[in-house]
Amino acid sequence: MRRTNWLAALLIAPLMLLILGSFLLPVGFALFTAVADREVAATLPRTRAALAAWDGVGLPPEPAFAAMAQELGQALEDRRIGDMAQRLNFERTGMRGLLLRTARAAGRLEAPYAASMVALDARWGEGDTWLLVQRAGGPVTPLYLLRAMDLQRAPGGGVQAVAAEEALYRQLFWRTLGISLAVTALCVLLAYPVAYTIAKLSAPWSAVALMLVLIPFWSSVLVRSTAWFVLLQREGPVNQAMMALGLIDAPVQVVGTRIAVVVALVHVLLPFAVLPMHSVMKRLDGIYLRAAASLGANGVQRFLRVYLPMSMPGVLAGAAMVFLLAVGMYTAPALVGGDRDQMVAWFIAYFMNREVNWGMAAALSAYLLAMTGAAIGLARVLTGGVATIGGRA
Amino acid sequence: MSAPIVRFRGVSKSYDGRTPVVAGLDLDIARGEFLTLLGPSGSGKTTTLMMLAGFEDPSSGSIELEGKRIDTVPPHKRGIGVVFQNYALFPHMTVARNLAFPLSVRGTSRAEITTRIAKALEMVRLSGFGDRRPQQLSGGQQQRVALARALIFSPSLVLMDEPLGALDKQLREELQLEIRRIHATLGVTIVYVTHDQSEALTMSDRIAVFEGGRIQQLGSADAIYERPANAFVAGFIGENNRMEAVVADSTTLRLSDGTMLATAPHGFSAGERVIACIRPEKVHLAEAGQRAPVTEVVYLGDHCRLRLSYAGLPDFFAKRPSLDGVALPQVGEAVFLAIPPTAVMVFRATPHRE
Ligand SMILES: Nc1ncnc2c1ncn2[C@@H]1O[C@H](COP(=O)(O)OP(=O)(O)OP(=O)(O)O)[C@@H](O)[C@H]1O
Ligand SMILES: [Mg+2]
């Protein structure tokens, strides 16, 4: 018994290591990045130490000013000032300018620094500026998680909403949720009859039909989304066909709209709904329908009271699959959607590639993860804890 | 006998259009009887049952239920209860909802459904199990629920396709009694399929022995056992020593090795090739008679089985009841056989087919 346990552990060890290395560690790291606050502590260690004892009332003592002036100058010389300036600037616009200006002037500043720095820029005479630096000392900060929900720390402590014109992310999450739910609903509605028909087909034809469903997998999401871009553009075949049929007089702008995003996503994700449904329906024994008929149920009753509930695990697995994939979709909305149709994944990429703001990218990822987790939890509750992806038929 | 509840008239069925699975079936089922379809695997029993239930269409012939042809009546309008071999209880419903199903699709009132469920559960001794799911029941309990579900809407005809096939011997015997009891109390007509002959013999009013899509014999258990209509039935029901023979004269057969066997082969003429069948329990051991060496002795408590070599057959069986103070024959010894002429059943050599 013990030996087999050891053997089993040994056999699954590579897989566990792979999961640990490629999944748990990166996810854990990403989640930590969402709250990590390292830049100020790394670049201004002495300033941070001098501010540690400050009670936050009025202005900090002279040693803090002195340390700030020297460390800023040194950081500029060593070209280490960028990350820290960006970090503080993200929390309050204008901080980058203040820091760079002070760093460049560091050589000319002299004691008492409290006076000379304020003379250089009046903002050094404001308690808020110093509070900002003090709070950014790390090691952790709620800044990114708050901002990803359009919140910020209030000057007097506590949490408040950001200015209305800066608010963005809550709407972004609602939009992502809305698009994903619409795509999920459409996929389920379109996939159910397809899966049902394939399950009813006899041997060679069901295999052929299943292959047709899988054909889209032969090309990448990028290719398929680009194809939709071509199809839906103003001079594209969809517009031309509708005009030829007299349905519309002038070409309709579809690319760059929410509809284009939903269409492209439904197309990309449809097979993920068909496959789990089909696998459940295929195993759904015809004997239950015969039993229902022998008990007096007509065709409609047989479908609604026996077939539909018995195929529900497949429907839920397919829906969960589509939803989880839709929530994280990047390529298709980026290609066929407009600025107002982008989903969370696009902003994550934006913060990583353009802004190099890892904290914000990680915070958005964390909420996305929470959203998918909540979706799985909901699916479990709905099925009474029976089915999730690959759940029991 | 009043008008039959079911009447098969010349019913044939072929799945591929060439090989008949059921061929020219004529069968009247009497109201209230327990009829068993018994036969080897592939003999067409399930197909016959499914044509009656409406899940298969006959290729030709007609089926009447209560005097009316039902060829065009879909299964759900036939009002026939069916018990399937693998229960077919709906896994997504509780026991009570399973039982309610045939009633609610008929629009029965809630109050009526509740009382009927209670009665049905009581009938199959499962009161208090209504809230369980089928998966939470044992095989025997599931089959009881399936039984109750097929009976709860008071059909006058219930079909059962090997309902006890998946159960172990003890449970099977228990449920056999239960089905008999229910049959007796409710007075329903039951058509029962099995390939277990002892089940058929103990439960049925009449047995239809199927082979090759045809009924080889239809009759009561004792008629089928004591007076098989042909060599197939003789061999299929109970044990038999089967020997090829030629009719010597009106009182004797000559077996292939020349041994002469006394019997009265009615309706055969001298020189005709026939099959002679002798049941092991009808072979008596005597002080003198035809000599047969013993090749195997199997002690079975109330009797022992002897394997003998007799008349050129290496496997001729005889049963000897256990008797006080009489020693068992030993392997290598020879015994003497006394075969009463009435114990020899004579059949045409080619299987009898209408
Ligand atoms: N749907 C079908 N398609 C083609 N052939 C079939 C079909 N169902 C049954 N058969 C064939 O018909 C013959 C009779 O089958 P049937 O199921 O009636 O036998 P059975 O007497 O019930 O046997 P068993 O005791 O094994 O259940 C078999 O040879 C079987 O292969
Ligand atoms: Mg069968």
PDB file of N, CA and C in Angstrom, chain B residues 216-244:
ATOM      1  N   GLN B 216     -41.407 -22.059 -30.755  1.00  0.00           N
ATOM      2  CA  GLN B 216     -41.264 -23.502 -30.939  1.00  0.00           C
ATOM      3  C   GLN B 216     -42.350 -24.258 -30.188  1.00  0.00           C
ATOM      4  N   GLN B 217     -42.746 -23.707 -29.063  1.00  0.00           N
ATOM      5  CA  GLN B 217     -43.818 -24.328 -28.310  1.00  0.00           C
ATOM      6  C   GLN B 217     -44.424 -23.295 -27.369  1.00  0.00           C
ATOM      7  N   LEU B 218     -45.742 -23.422 -27.195  1.00  0.00           N
ATOM      8  CA  LEU B 218     -46.444 -22.512 -26.296  1.00  0.00           C
ATOM      9  C   LEU B 218     -47.288 -23.372 -25.373  1.00  0.00           C
ATOM     10  N   GLY B 219     -47.064 -23.230 -24.090  1.00  0.00           N
ATOM     11  CA  GLY B 219     -47.850 -24.064 -23.186  1.00  0.00           C
ATOM     12  C   GLY B 219     -47.458 -23.820 -21.751  1.00  0.00           C
ATOM     13  N   SER B 220     -48.085 -24.582 -20.844  1.00  0.00           N
ATOM     14  CA  SER B 220     -47.783 -24.425 -19.424  1.00  0.00           C
ATOM     15  C   SER B 220     -46.403 -25.002 -19.141  1.00  0.00           C
ATOM     16  N   ALA B 221     -45.873 -24.692 -17.964  1.00  0.00           N
ATOM     17  CA  ALA B 221     -44.531 -25.136 -17.608  1.00  0.00           C
ATOM     18  C   ALA B 221     -44.409 -26.655 -17.684  1.00  0.00           C
ATOM     19  N   ASP B 222     -45.378 -27.362 -17.109  1.00  0.00           N
ATOM     20  CA  ASP B 222     -45.233 -28.826 -17.085  1.00  0.00           C
ATOM     21  C   ASP B 222     -45.392 -29.420 -18.474  1.00  0.00           C
ATOM     22  N   ALA B 223     -46.272 -28.823 -19.283  1.00  0.00           N
ATOM     23  CA  ALA B 223     -46.444 -29.337 -20.642  1.00  0.00           C
ATOM     24  C   ALA B 223     -45.136 -29.206 -21.412  1.00  0.00           C
ATOM     25  N   ILE B 224     -44.468 -28.060 -21.237  1.00  0.00           N
ATOM     26  CA  ILE B 224     -43.231 -27.836 -21.978  1.00  0.00           C
ATOM     27  C   ILE B 224     -42.108 -28.751 -21.496  1.00  0.00           C
ATOM     28  N   TYR B 225     -42.120 -29.008 -20.190  1.00  0.00           N
ATOM     29  CA  TYR B 225     -41.066 -29.858 -19.646  1.00  0.00           C
ATOM     30  C   TYR B 225     -41.339 -31.330 -19.957  1.00  0.00           C
ATOM     31  N   GLU B 226     -42.566 -31.749 -19.732  1.00  0.00           N
ATOM     32  CA  GLU B 226     -42.890 -33.168 -19.880  1.00  0.00           C
ATOM     33  C   GLU B 226     -43.134 -33.559 -21.337  1.00  0.00           C
ATOM     34  N   ARG B 227     -43.711 -32.662 -22.101  1.00  0.00           N
ATOM     35  CA  ARG B 227     -44.072 -33.025 -23.466  1.00  0.00           C
ATOM     36  C   ARG B 227     -43.527 -31.998 -24.457  1.00  0.00           C
ATOM     37  N   PRO B 228     -42.195 -31.899 -24.565  1.00  0.00           N
ATOM     38  CA  PRO B 228     -41.633 -30.931 -25.517  1.00  0.00           C
ATOM     39  C   PRO B 228     -42.088 -31.244 -26.933  1.00  0.00           C
ATOM     40  N   ALA B 229     -42.336 -30.180 -27.690  1.00  0.00           N
ATOM     41  CA  ALA B 229     -42.887 -30.369 -29.027  1.00  0.00           C
ATOM     42  C   ALA B 229     -41.823 -30.792 -30.023  1.00  0.00           C
ATOM     43  N   ASN B 230     -40.573 -30.474 -29.780  1.00  0.00           N
ATOM     44  CA  ASN B 230     -39.526 -30.864 -30.722  1.00  0.00           C
ATOM     45  C   ASN B 230     -38.183 -30.965 -30.002  1.00  0.00           C
ATOM     46  N   ALA B 231     -37.203 -31.379 -30.760  1.00  0.00           N
ATOM     47  CA  ALA B 231     -35.896 -31.641 -30.163  1.00  0.00           C
ATOM     48  C   ALA B 231     -35.296 -30.376 -29.556  1.00  0.00           C
ATOM     49  N   PHE B 232     -35.571 -29.204 -30.181  1.00  0.00           N
ATOM     50  CA  PHE B 232     -35.004 -27.978 -29.626  1.00  0.00           C
ATOM     51  C   PHE B 232     -35.548 -27.714 -28.224  1.00  0.00           C
ATOM     52  N   VAL B 233     -36.863 -27.778 -28.084  1.00  0.00           N
ATOM     53  CA  VAL B 233     -37.461 -27.498 -26.781  1.00  0.00           C
ATOM     54  C   VAL B 233     -36.974 -28.521 -25.764  1.00  0.00           C
ATOM     55  N   ALA B 234     -36.916 -29.767 -26.175  1.00  0.00           N
ATOM     56  CA  ALA B 234     -36.447 -30.813 -25.268  1.00  0.00           C
ATOM     57  C   ALA B 234     -35.042 -30.510 -24.783  1.00  0.00           C
ATOM     58  N   GLY B 235     -34.197 -30.018 -25.666  1.00  0.00           N
ATOM     59  CA  GLY B 235     -32.825 -29.728 -25.283  1.00  0.00           C
ATOM     60  C   GLY B 235     -32.687 -28.426 -24.515  1.00  0.00           C
ATOM     61  N   PHE B 236     -33.561 -27.475 -24.810  1.00  0.00           N
ATOM     62  CA  PHE B 236     -33.412 -26.152 -24.190  1.00  0.00           C
ATOM     63  C   PHE B 236     -33.974 -26.131 -22.778  1.00  0.00           C
ATOM     64  N   ILE B 237     -35.092 -26.827 -22.581  1.00  0.00           N
ATOM     65  CA  ILE B 237     -35.711 -26.840 -21.247  1.00  0.00           C
ATOM     66  C   ILE B 237     -35.215 -28.062 -20.495  1.00  0.00           C
ATOM     67  N   GLY B 238     -34.565 -27.845 -19.406  1.00  0.00           N
ATOM     68  CA  GLY B 238     -34.063 -28.959 -18.616  1.00  0.00           C
ATOM     69  C   GLY B 238     -32.913 -29.653 -19.326  1.00  0.00           C
ATOM     70  N   GLU B 239     -32.455 -30.748 -18.716  1.00  0.00           N
ATOM     71  CA  GLU B 239     -31.304 -31.453 -19.264  1.00  0.00           C
ATOM     72  C   GLU B 239     -31.777 -32.624 -20.092  1.00  0.00           C
ATOM     73  N   ASN B 240     -31.025 -33.002 -21.076  1.00  0.00           N
ATOM     74  CA  ASN B 240     -31.416 -34.127 -21.911  1.00  0.00           C
ATOM     75  C   ASN B 240     -30.208 -34.834 -22.484  1.00  0.00           C
ATOM     76  N   ASN B 241     -30.297 -36.158 -22.578  1.00  0.00           N
ATOM     77  CA  ASN B 241     -29.335 -36.918 -23.369  1.00  0.00           C
ATOM     78  C   ASN B 241     -29.922 -37.025 -24.759  1.00  0.00           C
ATOM     79  N   ARG B 242     -29.164 -36.524 -25.705  1.00  0.00           N
ATOM     80  CA  ARG B 242     -29.690 -36.441 -27.061  1.00  0.00           C
ATOM     81  C   ARG B 242     -28.931 -37.429 -27.945  1.00  0.00           C
ATOM     82  N   MET B 243     -29.688 -38.291 -28.622  1.00  0.00           N
ATOM     83  CA  MET B 243     -29.033 -39.347 -29.409  1.00  0.00           C
ATOM     84  C   MET B 243     -29.662 -39.435 -30.789  1.00  0.00           C
ATOM     85  N   GLU B 244     -28.826 -39.677 -31.776  1.00  0.00           N
ATOM     86  CA  GLU B 244     -29.355 -39.922 -33.109  1.00  0.00           C
ATOM     87  C   GLU B 244     -29.728 -41.394 -33.223  1.00  0.00           C
TER      88      GLU B 244
END
